[in-house]
Coordinates of C-alpha atoms and ligand atoms in Angstrom, one line a residue:
X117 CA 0.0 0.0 0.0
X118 CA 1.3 3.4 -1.1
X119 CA 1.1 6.7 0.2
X120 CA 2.2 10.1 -1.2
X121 CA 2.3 12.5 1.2
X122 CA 2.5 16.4 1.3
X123 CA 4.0 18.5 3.7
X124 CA 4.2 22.5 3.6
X125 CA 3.6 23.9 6.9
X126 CA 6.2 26.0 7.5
X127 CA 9.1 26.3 5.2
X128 CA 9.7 23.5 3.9
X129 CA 7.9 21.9 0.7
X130 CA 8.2 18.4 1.0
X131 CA 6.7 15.0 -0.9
X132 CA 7.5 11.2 -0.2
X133 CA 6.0 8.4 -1.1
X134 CA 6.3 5.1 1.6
X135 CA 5.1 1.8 1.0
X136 CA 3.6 -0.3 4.0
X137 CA 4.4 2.4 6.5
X138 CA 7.5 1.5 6.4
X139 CA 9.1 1.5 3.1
X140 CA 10.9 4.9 1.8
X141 CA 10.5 4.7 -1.8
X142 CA 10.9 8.5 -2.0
X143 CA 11.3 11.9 0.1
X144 CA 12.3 15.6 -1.8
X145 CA 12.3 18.3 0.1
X146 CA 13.0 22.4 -1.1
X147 CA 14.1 24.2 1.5
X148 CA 13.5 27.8 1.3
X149 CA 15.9 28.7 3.9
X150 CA 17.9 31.4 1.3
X151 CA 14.2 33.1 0.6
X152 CA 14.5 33.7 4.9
X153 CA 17.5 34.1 5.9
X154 CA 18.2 37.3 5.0
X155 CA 15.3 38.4 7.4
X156 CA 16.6 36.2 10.1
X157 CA 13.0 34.6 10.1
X158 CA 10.3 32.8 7.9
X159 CA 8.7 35.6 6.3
X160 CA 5.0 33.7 6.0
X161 CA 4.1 35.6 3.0
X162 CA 6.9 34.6 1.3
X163 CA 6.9 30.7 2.4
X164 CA 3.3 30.6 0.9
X165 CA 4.1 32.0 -2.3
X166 CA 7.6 29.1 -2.7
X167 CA 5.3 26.8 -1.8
X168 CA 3.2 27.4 -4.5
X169 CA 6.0 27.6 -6.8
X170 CA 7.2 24.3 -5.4
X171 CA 4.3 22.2 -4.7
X172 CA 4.0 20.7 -7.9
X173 CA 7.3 19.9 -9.0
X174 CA 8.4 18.4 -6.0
X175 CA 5.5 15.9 -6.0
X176 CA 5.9 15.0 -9.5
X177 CA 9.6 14.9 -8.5
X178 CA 8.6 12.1 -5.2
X179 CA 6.1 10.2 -7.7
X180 CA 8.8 10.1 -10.3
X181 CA 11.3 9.0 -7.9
X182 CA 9.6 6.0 -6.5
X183 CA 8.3 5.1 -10.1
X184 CA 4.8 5.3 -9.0
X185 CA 1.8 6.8 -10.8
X186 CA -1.4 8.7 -9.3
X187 CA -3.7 5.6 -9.6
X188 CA -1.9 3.0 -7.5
X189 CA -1.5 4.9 -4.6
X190 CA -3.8 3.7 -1.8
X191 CA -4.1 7.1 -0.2
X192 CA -2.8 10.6 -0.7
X193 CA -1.7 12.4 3.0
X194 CA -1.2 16.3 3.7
X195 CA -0.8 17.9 6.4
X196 CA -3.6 19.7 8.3
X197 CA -1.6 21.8 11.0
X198 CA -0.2 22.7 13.2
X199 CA 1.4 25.6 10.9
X200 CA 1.4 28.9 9.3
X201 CA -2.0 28.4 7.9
X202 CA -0.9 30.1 4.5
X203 CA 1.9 27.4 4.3
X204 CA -1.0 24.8 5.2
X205 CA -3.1 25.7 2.5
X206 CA -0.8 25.3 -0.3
X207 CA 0.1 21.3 0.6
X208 CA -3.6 20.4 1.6
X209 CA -5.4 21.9 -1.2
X210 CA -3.0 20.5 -3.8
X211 CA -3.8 17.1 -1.9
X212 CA -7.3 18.2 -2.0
X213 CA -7.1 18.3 -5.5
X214 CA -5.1 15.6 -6.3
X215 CA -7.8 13.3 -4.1
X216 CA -10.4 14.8 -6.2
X217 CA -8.9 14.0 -9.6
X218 CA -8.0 10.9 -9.1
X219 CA -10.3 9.2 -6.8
X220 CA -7.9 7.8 -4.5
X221 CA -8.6 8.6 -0.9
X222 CA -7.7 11.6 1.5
X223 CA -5.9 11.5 4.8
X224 CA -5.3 14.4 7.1
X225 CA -2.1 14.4 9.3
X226 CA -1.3 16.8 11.6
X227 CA 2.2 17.2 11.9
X228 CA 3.4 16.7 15.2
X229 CA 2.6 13.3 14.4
X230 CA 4.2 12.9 11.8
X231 CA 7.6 14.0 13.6
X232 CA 6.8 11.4 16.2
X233 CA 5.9 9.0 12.6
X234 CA 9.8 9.5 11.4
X235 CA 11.0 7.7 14.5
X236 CA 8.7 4.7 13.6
X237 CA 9.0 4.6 9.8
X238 CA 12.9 4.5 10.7
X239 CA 12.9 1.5 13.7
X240 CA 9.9 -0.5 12.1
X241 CA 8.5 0.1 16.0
X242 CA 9.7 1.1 19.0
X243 CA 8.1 -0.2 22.8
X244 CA 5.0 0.9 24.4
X245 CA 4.5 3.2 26.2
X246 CA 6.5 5.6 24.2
X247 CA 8.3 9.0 25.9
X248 CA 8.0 11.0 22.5
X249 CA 10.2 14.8 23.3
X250 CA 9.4 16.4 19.8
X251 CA 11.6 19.5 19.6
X252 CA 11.5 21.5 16.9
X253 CA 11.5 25.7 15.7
X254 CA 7.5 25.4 16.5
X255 CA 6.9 22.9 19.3
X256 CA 8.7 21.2 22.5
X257 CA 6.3 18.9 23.7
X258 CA 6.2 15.7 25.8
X259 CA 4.0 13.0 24.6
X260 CA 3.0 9.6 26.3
X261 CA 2.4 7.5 23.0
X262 CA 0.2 4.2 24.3
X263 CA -0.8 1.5 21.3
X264 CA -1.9 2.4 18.4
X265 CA -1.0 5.7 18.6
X266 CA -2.7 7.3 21.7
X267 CA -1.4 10.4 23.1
X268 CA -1.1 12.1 26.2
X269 CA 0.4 15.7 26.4
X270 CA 2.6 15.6 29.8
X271 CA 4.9 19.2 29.4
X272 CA 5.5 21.8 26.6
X273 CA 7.0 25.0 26.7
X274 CA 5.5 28.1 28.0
X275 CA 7.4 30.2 25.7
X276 CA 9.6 29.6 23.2
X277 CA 10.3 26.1 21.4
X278 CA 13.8 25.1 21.6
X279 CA 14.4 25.5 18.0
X280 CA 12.8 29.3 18.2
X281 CA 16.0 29.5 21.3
X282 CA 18.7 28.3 19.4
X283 CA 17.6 30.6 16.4
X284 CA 17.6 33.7 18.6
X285 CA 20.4 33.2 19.7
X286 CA 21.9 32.7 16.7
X287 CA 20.3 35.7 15.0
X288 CA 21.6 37.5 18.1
X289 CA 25.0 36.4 17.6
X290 CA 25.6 37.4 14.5
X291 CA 25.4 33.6 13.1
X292 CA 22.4 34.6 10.8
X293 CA 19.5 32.2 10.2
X294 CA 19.1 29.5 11.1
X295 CA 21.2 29.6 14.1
X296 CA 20.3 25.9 15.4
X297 CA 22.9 24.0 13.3
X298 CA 25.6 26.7 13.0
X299 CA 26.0 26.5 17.1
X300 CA 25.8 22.4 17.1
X301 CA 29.2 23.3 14.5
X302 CA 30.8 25.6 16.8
X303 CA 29.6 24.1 20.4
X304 CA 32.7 21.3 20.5
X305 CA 35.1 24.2 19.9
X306 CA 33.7 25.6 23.4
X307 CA 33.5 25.3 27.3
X308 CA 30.1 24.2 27.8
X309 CA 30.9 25.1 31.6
X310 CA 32.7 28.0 31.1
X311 CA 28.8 30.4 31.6
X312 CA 26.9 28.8 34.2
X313 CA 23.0 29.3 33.0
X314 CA 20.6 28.5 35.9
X315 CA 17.7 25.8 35.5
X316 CA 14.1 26.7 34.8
X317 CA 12.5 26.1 38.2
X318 CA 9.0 25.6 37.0
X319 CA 6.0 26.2 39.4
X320 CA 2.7 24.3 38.7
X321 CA 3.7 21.4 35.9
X322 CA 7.9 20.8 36.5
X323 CA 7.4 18.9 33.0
X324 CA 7.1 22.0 31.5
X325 CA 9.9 23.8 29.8
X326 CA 11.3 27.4 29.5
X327 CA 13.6 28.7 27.5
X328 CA 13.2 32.9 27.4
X329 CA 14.8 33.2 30.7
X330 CA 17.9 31.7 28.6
X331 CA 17.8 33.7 25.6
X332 CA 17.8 36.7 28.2
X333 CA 20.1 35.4 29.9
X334 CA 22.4 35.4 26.9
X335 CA 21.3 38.6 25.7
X336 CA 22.7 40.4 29.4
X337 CA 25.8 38.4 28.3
X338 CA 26.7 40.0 25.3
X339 CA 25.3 43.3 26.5
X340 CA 28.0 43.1 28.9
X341 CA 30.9 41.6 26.9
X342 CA 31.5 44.7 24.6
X343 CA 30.6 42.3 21.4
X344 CA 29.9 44.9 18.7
X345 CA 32.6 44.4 16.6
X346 CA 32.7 41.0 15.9
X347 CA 28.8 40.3 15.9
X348 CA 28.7 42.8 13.6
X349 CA 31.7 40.9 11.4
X350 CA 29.8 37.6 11.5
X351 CA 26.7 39.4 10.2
X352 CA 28.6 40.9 7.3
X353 CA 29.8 37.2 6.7
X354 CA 26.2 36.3 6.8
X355 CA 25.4 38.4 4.2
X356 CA 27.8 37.3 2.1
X357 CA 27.6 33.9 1.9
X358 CA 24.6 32.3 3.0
X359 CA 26.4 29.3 4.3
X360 CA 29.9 29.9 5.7
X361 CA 32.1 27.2 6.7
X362 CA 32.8 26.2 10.4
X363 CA 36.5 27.8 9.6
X364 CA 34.7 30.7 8.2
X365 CA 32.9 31.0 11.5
X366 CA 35.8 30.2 13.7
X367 CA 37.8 33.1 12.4
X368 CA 35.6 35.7 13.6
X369 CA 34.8 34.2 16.9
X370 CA 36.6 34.9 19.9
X371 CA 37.1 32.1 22.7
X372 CA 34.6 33.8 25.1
X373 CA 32.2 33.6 22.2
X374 CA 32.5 30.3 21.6
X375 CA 32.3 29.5 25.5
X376 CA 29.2 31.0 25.3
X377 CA 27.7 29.2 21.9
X378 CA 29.0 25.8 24.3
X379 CA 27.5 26.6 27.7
X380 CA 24.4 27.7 25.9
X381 CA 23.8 24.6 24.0
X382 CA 25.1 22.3 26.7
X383 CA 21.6 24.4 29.1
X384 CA 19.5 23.6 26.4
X385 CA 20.1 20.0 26.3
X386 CA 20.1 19.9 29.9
X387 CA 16.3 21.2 30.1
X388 CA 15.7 18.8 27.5
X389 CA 17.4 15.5 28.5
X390 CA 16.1 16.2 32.5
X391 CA 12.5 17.1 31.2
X392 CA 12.4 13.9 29.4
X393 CA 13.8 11.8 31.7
X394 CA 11.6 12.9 34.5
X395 CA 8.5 12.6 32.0
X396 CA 9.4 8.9 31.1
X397 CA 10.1 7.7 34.6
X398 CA 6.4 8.9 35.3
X399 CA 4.6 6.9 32.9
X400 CA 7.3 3.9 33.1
X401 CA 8.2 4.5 29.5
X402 CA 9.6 1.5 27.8
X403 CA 11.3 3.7 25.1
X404 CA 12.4 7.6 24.7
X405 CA 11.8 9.3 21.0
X406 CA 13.2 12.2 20.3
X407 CA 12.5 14.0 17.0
X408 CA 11.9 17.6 15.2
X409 CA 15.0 19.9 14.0
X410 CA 16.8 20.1 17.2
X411 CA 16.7 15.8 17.3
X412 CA 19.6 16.7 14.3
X413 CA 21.7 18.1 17.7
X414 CA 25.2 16.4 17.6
X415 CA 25.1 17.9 21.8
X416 CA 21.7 16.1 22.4
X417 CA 22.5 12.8 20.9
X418 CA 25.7 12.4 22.3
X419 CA 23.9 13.5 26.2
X420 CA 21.1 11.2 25.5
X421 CA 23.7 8.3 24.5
X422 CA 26.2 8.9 27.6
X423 CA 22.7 9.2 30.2
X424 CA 23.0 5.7 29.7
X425 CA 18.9 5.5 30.2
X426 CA 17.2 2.0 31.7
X427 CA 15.1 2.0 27.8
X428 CA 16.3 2.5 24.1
X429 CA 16.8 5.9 22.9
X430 CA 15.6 6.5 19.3
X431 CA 16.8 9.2 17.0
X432 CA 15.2 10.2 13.4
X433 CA 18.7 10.5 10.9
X434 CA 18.9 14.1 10.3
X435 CA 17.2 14.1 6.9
X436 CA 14.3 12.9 8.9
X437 CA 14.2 15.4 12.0
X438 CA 13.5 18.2 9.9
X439 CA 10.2 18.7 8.3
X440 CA 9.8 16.2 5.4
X441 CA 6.8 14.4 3.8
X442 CA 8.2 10.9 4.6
X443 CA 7.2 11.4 8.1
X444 CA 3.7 12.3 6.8
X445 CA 3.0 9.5 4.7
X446 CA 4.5 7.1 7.7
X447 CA 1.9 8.8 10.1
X448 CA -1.1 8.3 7.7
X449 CA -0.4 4.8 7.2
X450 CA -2.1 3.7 10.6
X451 CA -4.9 5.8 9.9
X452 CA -5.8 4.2 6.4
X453 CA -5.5 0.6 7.8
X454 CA -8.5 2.7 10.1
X455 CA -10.5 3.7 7.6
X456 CA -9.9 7.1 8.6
X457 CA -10.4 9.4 5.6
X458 CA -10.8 13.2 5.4
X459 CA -13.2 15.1 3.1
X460 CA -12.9 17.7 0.8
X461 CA -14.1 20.0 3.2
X462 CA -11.8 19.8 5.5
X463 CA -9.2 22.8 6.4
X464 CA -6.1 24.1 7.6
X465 CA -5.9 23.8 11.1
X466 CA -3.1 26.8 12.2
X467 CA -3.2 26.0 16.0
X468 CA -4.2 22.2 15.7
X469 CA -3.2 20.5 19.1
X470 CA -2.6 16.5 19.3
X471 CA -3.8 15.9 22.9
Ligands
KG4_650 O1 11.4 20.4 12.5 P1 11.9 21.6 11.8 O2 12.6 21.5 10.5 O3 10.8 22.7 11.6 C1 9.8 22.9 12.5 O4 8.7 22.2 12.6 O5 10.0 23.9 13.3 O6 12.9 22.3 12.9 C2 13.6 23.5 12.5 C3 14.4 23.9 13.8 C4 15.1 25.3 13.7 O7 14.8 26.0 14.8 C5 16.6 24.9 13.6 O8 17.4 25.9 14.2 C6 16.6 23.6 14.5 O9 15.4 23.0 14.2 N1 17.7 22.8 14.2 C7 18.7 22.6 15.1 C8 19.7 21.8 14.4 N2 19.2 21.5 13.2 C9 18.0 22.2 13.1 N3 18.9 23.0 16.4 C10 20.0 22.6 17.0 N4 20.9 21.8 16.5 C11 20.8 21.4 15.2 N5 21.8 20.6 14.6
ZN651 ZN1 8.4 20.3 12.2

């Protein structure tokens, strides 16, 4: 059973096609991180109009790739939301259409899911319950994931997503957009105890996370590190070249700096890991999935490995943390063997929770 799957909620347009839940028989995916990052942000006008421009070549592209046609596929997935609803729109109608054209069924995935899905379609399945930490640029959330796919929201962030942190920071760095990787590059070259960051206390739900006390905390750093200069170099760099080289990076970043980037990413990963951990003790968790952008964290992995947890650890690879459609068409599988099809009716869902 095939599925070709959309996905286009934020900036990312994305098509796979998976066989059996499990089988990758194709994933493409245009980024449209040189349309943003000169503004240091998606722009949401902009993402909906590369979406448009993208949609259809990168499906023909996944369909072409896995030497499938239109009429064998057993269902065709988008996804509904969470997302800029603009972004949304694009994926799901083309699905919409697509559905209608041809006949062959519509599913409706929302995305969080689907990162959870990428995890699955990678192990072929993992041990109930499930600790699922999806941490992304939109969403840090802790899921209990029970048999056939039942979830149970236990902690999220109160402000920013971890991503969204790492990004900030990065923008505020001068390390342009998006800031996530370029700091897993530069971390190792780093303290990580050099700045000690203090741990969110959190009152009411301690599975919650924060992660603007962090950002400010960074911000007072470099307000009082006399950093102008070569913030302002790095930013010039930025503009420049899109994608400088860790060498490129190194040269215009003092050791203090790179303390900093370290100690930074080493609290983050500490929020994470301890949140997680906590979260899966409390349900008894028999596995712990991490996935979403930051899962692509060289820090994280290598602090989730040395834990040395009581359960297995699983990791999407990279191409898989990020936003794809593989992950969408590995999410809708369980719901065709349902029976659970959408209508034509249905619509983008911007804030669309999944428990
Ligand atoms: O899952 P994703 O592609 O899109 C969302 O659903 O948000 O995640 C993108 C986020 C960005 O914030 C990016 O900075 C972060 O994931 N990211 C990373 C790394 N690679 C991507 N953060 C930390 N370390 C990385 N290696
Ligand atoms: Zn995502």
């Amino acid at each position: 059973m095939r599925i070709l799957a959309i996905e286009s909620s934020c900036d990312e347009t994305a098509a796979a096609v998976v066989e059996d839940g499990t089988t990758l028989l194709s994933s493409v995916v245009a980024s449209q991180m040189d349309t943003h990052g000169k503004y240091g942000g998606v722009v949401p006008e902009l993402a909906s109009r590369e979406h448009l421009r993208a949609v259809v070549p990168v499906v023909r592209e996944a369909l072409e790739r896995a030497q499938t046609k239109l009429p064998e596929l057993s269902a065709i997935a988008a996804t509904v939301g969470p997302g800029l609803v603009g972004s949304l729109l694009v994926g799901l109608t083309y699905a919409k259409s697509l559905s209608f054209a041809t006949g062959v069924p519509l599913i409706a995935v929302n995305h969080i899911e689907g990162h959870i899905h990428a995890v699955i379609l990678e192990a072929g399945a993992v041990e109930f319950p499930a600790l699922a930490l999806v941490v992304s640029g939109g969403h840090t959330h802790l899921f209990e994931v029970r048999e056939n796919f039942a979830y149970r929201l236990l902690g999220k962030t109160r402000d920013d997503a971890a991503g969204e942190a790492f990004d900030k920071v990065g923008k505020l760095l001068g390390f342009g957009y998006p800031g996530g990787p370029v700091i897993d590059r530069l971390a190792p070259y780093g303290n990580p105890r050099a700045v000690k960051f203090t741990f969110a206390r959190m009152k009411g739900n301690a599975l919650d996370f924060s992660f603007s006390g962090l950002k400010t905390a960074v911000l007072r750093w470099v307000e009082s590190h006399n950093m102008t200069a070569e913030i302002e170099a790095r930013r010039a760099l930025f503009r420049k070249n899109s994608r400088p080289s860790v060498e490129e990076w190194l040269a215009l970043t003092p050791q203090p700096t790179l303390d900093l980037v370290a100690s930074f990413q080493y609290a983050v990963v500490h929020e994470l890991l301890t949140r997680a951990a906590a979260s899966a003790d409390l349900i008894d968790a028999r596995s712990l999935i991490v996935s979403g952008g930051v899962a692509c964290n060289s820090g994280l992995r290598a602090a989730a490995e040395s834990a040395k947890l009581p359960y297995p650890v699983y990791f999407p690879t990279p191409g898989l943390s990020t936003d794809n459609a593989a992950m969408i068409a590995a999410a809708a599988f369980p719901k065709l063997r349902r029976g659970e099809f959408a209508g034509l009716d249905i619509i983008a869902q911007a804030n669309l929770t999944l428990a």
